CSV table of N, CA and C in Angstrom, one decimal:
chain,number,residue,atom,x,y,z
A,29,UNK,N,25.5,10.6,5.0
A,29,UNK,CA,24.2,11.1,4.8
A,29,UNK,C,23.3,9.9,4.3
A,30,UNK,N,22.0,9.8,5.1
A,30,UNK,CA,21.2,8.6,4.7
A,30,UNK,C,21.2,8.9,2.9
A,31,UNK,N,20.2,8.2,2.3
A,31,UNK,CA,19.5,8.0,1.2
A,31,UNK,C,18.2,7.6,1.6
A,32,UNK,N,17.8,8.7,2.5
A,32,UNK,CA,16.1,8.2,2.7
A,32,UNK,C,15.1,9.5,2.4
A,33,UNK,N,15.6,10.2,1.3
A,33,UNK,CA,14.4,11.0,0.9
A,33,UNK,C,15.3,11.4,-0.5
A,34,UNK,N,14.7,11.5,-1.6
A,34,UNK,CA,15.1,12.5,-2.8
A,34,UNK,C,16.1,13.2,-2.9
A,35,UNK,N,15.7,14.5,-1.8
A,35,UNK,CA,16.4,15.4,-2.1
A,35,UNK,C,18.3,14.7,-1.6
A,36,UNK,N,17.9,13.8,-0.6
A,36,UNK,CA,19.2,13.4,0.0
A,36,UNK,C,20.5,12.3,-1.0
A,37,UNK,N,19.1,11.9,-1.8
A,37,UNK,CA,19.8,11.1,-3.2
A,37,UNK,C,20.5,12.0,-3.8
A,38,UNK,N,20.0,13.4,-4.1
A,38,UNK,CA,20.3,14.2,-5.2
A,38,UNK,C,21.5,14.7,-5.0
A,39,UNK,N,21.7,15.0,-3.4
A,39,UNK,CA,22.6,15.6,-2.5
A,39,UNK,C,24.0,14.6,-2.4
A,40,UNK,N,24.0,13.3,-2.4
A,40,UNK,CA,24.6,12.2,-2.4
A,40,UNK,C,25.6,12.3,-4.0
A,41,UNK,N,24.6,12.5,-5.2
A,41,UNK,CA,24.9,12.5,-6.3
A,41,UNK,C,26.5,13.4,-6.6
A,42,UNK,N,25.5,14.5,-6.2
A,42,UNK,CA,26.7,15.8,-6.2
A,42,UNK,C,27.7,15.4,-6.1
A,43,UNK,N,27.6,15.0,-4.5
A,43,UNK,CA,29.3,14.9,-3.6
A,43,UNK,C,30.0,13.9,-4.3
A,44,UNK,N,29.2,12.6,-4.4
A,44,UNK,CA,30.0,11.7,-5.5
A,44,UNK,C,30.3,11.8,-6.5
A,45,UNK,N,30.3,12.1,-7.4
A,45,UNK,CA,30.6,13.3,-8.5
A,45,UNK,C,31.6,14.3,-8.2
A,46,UNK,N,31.7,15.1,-7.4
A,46,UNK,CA,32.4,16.6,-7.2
A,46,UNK,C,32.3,17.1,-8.5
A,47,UNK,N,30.9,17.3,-8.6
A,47,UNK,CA,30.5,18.9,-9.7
A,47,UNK,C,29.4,19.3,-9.0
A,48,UNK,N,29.6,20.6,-9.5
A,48,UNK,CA,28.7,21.9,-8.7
A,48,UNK,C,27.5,22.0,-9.6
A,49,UNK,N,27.5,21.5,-10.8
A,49,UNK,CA,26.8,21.4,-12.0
A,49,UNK,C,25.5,20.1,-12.2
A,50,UNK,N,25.7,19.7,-11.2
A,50,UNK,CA,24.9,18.0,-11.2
A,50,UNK,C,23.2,18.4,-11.3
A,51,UNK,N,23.6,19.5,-10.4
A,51,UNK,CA,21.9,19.5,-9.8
A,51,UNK,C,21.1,19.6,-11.1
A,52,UNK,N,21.4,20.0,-12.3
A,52,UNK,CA,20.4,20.1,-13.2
A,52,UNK,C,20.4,19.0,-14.1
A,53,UNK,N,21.4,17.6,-14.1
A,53,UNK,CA,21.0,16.8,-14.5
A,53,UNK,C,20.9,15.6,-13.6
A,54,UNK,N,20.6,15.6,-12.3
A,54,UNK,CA,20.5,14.9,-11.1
A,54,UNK,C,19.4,14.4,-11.5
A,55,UNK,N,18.0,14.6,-12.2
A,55,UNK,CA,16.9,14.2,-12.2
A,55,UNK,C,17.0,13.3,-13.5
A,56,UNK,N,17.6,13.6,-14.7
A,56,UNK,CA,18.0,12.6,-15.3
A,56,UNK,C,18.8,11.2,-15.5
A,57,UNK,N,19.3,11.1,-14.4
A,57,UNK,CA,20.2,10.3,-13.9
A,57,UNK,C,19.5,9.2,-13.3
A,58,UNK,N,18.3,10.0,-12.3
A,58,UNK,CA,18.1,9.0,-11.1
A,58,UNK,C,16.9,8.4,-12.2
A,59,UNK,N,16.2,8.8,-13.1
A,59,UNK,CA,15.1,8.5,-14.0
A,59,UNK,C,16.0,7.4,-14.5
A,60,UNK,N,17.2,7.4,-15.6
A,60,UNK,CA,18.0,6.4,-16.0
A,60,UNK,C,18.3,4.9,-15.0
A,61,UNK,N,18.8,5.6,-14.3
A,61,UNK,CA,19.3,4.5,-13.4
A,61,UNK,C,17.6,3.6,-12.7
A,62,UNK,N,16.7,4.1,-12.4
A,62,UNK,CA,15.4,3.5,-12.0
A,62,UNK,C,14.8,2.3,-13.6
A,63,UNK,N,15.2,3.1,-14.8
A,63,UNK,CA,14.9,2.5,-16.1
A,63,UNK,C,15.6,1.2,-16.0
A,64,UNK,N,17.2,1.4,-15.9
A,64,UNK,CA,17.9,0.3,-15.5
A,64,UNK,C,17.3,-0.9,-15.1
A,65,UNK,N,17.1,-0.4,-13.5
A,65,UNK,CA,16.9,-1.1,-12.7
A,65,UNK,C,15.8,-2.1,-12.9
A,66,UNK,N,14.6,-1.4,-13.8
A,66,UNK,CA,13.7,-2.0,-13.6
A,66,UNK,C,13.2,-2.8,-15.1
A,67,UNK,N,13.8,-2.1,-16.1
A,67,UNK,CA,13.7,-2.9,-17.1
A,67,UNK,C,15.0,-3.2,-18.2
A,68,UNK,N,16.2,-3.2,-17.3
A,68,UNK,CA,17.3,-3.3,-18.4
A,68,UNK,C,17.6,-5.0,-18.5
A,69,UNK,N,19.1,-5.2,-18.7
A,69,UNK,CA,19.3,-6.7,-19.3
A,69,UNK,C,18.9,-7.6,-18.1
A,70,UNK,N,19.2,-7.3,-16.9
A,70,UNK,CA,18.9,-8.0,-15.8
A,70,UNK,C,17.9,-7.5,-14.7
A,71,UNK,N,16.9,-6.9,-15.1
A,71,UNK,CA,16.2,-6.2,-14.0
A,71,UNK,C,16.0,-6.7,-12.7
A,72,UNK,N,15.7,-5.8,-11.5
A,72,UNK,CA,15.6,-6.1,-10.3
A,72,UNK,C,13.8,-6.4,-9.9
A,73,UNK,N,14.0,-7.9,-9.9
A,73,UNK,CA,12.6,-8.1,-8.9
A,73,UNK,C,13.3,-8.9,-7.6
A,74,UNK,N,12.1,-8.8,-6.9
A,74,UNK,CA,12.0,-9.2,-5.5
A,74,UNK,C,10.8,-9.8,-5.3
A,75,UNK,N,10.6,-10.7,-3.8
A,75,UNK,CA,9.0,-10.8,-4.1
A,75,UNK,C,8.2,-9.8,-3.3
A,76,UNK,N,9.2,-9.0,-2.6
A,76,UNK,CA,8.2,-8.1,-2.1
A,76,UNK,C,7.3,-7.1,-3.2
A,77,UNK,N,7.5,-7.3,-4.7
A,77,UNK,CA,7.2,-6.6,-5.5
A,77,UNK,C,5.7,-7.7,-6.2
A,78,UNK,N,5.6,-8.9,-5.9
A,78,UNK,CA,4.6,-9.4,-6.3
A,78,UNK,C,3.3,-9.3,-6.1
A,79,UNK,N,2.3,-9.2,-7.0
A,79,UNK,CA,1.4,-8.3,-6.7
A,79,UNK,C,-0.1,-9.9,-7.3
A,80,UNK,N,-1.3,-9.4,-6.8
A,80,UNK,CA,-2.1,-10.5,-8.0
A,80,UNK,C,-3.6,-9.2,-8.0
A,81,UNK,N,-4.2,-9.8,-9.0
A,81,UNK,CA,-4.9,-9.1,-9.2
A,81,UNK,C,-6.3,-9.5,-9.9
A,82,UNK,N,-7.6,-9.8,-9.6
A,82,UNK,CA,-8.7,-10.6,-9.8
A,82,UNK,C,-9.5,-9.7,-10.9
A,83,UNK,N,-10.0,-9.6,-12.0
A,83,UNK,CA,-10.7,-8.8,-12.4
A,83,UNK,C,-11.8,-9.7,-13.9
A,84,UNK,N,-13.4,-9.6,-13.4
A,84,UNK,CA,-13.9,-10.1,-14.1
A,84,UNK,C,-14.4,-10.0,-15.9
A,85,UNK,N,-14.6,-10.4,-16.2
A,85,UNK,CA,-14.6,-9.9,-17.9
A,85,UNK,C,-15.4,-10.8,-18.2
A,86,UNK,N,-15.1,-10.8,-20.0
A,86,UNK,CA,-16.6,-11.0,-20.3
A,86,UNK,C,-16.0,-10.9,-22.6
A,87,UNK,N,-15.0,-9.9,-22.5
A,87,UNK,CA,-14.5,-9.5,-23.7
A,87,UNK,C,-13.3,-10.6,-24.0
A,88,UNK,N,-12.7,-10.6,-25.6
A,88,UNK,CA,-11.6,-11.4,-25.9
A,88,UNK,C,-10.6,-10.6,-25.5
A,89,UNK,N,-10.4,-9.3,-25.3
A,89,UNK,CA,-9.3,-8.2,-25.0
A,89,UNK,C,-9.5,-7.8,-23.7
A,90,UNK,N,-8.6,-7.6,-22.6
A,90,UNK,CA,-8.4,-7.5,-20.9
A,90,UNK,C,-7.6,-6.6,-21.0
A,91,UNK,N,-7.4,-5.5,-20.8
A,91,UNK,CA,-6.1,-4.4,-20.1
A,91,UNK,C,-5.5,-5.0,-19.1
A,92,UNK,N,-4.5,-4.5,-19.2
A,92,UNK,CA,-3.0,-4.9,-17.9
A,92,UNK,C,-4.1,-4.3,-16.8
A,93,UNK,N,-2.9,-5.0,-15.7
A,93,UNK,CA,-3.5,-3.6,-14.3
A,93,UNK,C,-2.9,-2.6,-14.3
A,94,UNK,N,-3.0,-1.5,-14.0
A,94,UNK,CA,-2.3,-0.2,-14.1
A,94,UNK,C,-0.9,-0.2,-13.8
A,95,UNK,N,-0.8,-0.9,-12.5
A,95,UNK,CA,0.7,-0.7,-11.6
A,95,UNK,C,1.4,-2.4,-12.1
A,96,UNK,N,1.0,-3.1,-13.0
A,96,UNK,CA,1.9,-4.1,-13.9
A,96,UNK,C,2.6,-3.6,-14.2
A,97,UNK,N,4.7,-4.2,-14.1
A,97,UNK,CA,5.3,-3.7,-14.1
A,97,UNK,C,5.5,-5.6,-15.0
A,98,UNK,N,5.5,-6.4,-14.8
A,98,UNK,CA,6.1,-7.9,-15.6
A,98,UNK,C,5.0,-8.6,-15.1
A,99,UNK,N,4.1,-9.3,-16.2
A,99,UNK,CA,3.3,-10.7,-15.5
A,99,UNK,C,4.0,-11.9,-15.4
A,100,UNK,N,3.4,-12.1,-14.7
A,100,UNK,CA,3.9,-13.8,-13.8
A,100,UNK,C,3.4,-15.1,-14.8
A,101,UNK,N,1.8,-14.4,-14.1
A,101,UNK,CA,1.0,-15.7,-14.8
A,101,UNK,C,-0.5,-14.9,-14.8
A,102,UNK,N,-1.1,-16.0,-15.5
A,102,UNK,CA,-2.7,-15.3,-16.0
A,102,UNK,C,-3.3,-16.8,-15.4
A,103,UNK,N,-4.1,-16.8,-15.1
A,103,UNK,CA,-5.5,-17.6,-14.7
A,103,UNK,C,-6.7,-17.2,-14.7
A,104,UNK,N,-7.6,-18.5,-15.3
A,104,UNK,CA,-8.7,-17.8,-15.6
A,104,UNK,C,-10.0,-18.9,-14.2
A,105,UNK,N,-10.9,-18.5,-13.7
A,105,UNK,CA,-11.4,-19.3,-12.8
A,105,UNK,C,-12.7,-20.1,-13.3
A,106,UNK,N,-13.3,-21.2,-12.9
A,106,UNK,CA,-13.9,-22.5,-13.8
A,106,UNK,C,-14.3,-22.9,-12.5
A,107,UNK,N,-15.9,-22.7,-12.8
A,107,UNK,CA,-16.5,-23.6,-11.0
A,107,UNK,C,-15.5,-23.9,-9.7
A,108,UNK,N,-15.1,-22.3,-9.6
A,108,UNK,CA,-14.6,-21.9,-8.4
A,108,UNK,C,-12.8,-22.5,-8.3
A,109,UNK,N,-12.4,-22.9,-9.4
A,109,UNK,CA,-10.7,-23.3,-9.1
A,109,UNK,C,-10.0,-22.5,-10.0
A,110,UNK,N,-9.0,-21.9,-9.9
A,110,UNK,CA,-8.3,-21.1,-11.2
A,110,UNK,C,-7.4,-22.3,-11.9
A,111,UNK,N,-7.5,-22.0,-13.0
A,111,UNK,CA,-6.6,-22.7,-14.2
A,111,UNK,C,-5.2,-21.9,-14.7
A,112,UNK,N,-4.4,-21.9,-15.2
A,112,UNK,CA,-3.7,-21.3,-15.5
A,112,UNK,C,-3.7,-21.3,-17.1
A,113,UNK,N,-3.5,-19.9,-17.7
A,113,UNK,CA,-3.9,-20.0,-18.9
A,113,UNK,C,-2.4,-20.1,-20.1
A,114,UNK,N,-2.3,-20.2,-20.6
A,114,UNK,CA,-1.0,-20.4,-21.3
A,114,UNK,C,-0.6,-19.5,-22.7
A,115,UNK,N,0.6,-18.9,-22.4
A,115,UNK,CA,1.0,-18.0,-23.1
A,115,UNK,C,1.0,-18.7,-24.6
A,116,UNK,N,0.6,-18.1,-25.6
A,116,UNK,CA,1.2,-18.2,-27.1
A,116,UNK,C,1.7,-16.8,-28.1
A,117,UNK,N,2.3,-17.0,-28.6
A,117,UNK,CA,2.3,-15.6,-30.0
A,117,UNK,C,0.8,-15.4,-30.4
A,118,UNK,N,1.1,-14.1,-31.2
A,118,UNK,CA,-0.2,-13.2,-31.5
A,118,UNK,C,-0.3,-13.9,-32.5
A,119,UNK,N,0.2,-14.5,-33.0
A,119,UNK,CA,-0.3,-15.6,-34.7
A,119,UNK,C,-0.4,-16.7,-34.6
A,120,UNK,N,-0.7,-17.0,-33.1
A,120,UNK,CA,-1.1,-18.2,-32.9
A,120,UNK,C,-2.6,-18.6,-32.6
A,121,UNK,N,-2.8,-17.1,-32.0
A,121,UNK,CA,-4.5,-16.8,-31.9
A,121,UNK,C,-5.5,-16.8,-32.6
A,122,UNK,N,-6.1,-17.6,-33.0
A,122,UNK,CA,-7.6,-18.0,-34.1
A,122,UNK,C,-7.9,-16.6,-34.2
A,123,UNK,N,-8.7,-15.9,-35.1
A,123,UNK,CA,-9.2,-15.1,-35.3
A,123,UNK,C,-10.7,-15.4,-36.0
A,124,UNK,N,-11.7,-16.1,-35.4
A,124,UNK,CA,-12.6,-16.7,-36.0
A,124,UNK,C,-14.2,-16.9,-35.5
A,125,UNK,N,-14.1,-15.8,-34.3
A,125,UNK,CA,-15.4,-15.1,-33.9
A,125,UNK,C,-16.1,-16.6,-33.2
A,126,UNK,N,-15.3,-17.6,-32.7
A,126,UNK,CA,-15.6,-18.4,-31.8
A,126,UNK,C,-15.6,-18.2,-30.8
A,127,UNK,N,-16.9,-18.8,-29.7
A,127,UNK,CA,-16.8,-18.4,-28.1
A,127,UNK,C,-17.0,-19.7,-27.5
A,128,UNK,N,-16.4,-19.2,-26.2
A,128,UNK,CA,-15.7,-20.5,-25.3
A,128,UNK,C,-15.0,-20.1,-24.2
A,129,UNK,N,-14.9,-21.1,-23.9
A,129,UNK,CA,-13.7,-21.1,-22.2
A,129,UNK,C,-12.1,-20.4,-22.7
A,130,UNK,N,-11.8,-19.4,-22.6
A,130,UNK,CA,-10.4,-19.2,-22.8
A,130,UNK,C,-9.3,-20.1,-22.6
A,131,UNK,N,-8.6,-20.6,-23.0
A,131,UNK,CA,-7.2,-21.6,-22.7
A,131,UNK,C,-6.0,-20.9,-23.3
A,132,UNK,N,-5.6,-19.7,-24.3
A,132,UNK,CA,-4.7,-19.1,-24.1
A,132,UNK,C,-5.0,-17.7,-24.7
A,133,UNK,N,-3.5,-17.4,-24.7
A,133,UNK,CA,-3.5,-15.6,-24.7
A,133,UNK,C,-2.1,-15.2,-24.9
A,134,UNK,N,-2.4,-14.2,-25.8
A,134,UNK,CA,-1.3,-13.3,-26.3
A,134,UNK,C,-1.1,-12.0,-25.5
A,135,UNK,N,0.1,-11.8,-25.4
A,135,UNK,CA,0.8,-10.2,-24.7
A,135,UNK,C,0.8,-9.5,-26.1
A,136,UNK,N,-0.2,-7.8,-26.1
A,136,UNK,CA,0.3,-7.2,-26.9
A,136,UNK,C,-0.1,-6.0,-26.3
A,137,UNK,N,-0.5,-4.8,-26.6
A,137,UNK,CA,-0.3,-3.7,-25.9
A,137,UNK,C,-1.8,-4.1,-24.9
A,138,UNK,N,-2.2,-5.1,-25.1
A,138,UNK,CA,-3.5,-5.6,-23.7
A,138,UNK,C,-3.2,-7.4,-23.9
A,139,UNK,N,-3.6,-8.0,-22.9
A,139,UNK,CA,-4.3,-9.3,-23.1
A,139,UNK,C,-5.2,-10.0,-24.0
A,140,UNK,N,-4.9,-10.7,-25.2
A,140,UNK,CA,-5.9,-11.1,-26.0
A,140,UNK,C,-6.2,-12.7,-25.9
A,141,UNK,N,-7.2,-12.8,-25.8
A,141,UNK,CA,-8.0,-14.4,-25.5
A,141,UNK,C,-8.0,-15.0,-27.2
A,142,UNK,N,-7.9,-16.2,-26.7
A,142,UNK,CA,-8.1,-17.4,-28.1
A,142,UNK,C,-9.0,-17.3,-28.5
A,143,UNK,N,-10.4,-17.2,-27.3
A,143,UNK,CA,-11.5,-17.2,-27.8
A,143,UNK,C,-12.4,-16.3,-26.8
A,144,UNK,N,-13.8,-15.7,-27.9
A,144,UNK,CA,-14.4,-14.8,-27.2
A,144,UNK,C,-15.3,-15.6,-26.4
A,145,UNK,N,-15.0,-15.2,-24.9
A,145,UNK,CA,-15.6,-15.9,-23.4
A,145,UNK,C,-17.0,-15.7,-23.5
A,146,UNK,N,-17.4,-17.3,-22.9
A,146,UNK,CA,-18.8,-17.3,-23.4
A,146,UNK,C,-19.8,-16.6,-22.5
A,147,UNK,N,-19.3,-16.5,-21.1
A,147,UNK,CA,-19.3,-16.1,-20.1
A,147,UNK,C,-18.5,-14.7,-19.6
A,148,UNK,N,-19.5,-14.4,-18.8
A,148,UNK,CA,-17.7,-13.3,-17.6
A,148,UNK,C,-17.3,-14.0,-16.5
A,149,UNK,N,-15.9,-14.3,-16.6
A,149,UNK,CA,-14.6,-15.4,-16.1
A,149,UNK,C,-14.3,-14.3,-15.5
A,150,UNK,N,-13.9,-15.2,-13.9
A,150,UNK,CA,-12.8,-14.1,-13.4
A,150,UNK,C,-11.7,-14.4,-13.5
A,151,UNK,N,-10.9,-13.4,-14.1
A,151,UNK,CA,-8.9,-13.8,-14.5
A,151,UNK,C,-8.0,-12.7,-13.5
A,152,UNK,N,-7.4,-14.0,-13.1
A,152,UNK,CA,-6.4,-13.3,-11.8
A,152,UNK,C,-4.9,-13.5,-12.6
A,153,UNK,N,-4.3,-12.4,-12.4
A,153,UNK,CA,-3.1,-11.6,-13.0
A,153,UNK,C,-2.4,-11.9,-11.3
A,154,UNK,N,-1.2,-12.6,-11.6
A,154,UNK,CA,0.0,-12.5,-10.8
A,154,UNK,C,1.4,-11.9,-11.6
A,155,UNK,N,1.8,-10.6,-10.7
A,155,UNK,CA,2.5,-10.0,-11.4
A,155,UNK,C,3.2,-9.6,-10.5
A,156,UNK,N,4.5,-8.5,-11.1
A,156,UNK,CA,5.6,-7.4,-10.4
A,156,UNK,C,5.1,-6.5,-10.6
A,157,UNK,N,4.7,-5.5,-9.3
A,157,UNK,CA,4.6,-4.2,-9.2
A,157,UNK,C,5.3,-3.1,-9.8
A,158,UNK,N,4.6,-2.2,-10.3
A,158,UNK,CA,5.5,-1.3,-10.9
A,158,UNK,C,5.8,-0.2,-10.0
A,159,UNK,N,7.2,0.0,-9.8
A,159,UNK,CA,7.3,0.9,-8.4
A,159,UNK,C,7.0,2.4,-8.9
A,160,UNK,N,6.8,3.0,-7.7
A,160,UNK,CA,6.6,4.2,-7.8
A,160,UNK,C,8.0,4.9,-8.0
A,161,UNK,N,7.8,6.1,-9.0
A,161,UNK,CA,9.2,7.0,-9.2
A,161,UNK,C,9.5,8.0,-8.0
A,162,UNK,N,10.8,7.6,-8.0
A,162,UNK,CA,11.0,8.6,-7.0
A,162,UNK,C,10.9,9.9,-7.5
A,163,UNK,N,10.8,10.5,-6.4
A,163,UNK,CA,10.6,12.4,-6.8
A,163,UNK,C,10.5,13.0,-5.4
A,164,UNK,N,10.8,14.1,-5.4
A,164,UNK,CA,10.5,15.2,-4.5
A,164,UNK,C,9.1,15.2,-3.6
């Protein structure tokens, strides 16, 4: 039997197993094993999973992109050439109501800039896609 649709995973599960009982935790399984995959000790990327993403601003705080699953890299663009911006800790970032060219940035539940951009910069996000869950 392929593994080219859900239900045929689910179906796959069973027989490998031999319990008649699977089907009701078949969906917890394949949820686990996707978690694995995607964010356990060794996760699976590929580059077919690499993604970039251009979005202009103007604020010291950026949201992820929605379907970021791991960033790559951040770059911010400067008379038409991207820079690459450079990661530091969240206590590494001034907190001191200075504006400027951004040069780094902290990961915390968003993107936070060193400094509040004096300008709106366009910052391109190269990243892993966050795959879509399987389902029915």
């Amino acid at each position: 039997m392929a593994l080219d649709n859900y239900a045929n995973l689910r179906q796959v599960i069973k027989q490998w197993t031999h319990r008649e009982d699977i089907d009701a935790h078949s969906e917890d399984c394949i949820l686990e094993a996707e978690q694995e995959m995607f964010y356990g000790n060794v996760p699976f990327r590929i580059y077919e999973m690499v993604s970039e993403s251009v979005t202009p601003e103007s604020a010291k705080k950026i949201a992820y992109p929605v379907d970021m699953l791991e960033l790559i890299n951040l770059s911010i663009e400067v008379d038409g050439t991207y820079y690459r911006l450079d990661p530091v800790p969240k206590q590494r970032l001034p907190d001191d109501g200075e504006t400027g060219c951004p040069s780094f940035y902290s990961m915390t539940s968003q993107i936070e800039l060193n400094v509040e951009p004096d300008q709106t910069y366009n910052f391109k996000f190269d990243y892993y896609l966050k795959p879509a869950a399987l389902s029915d």
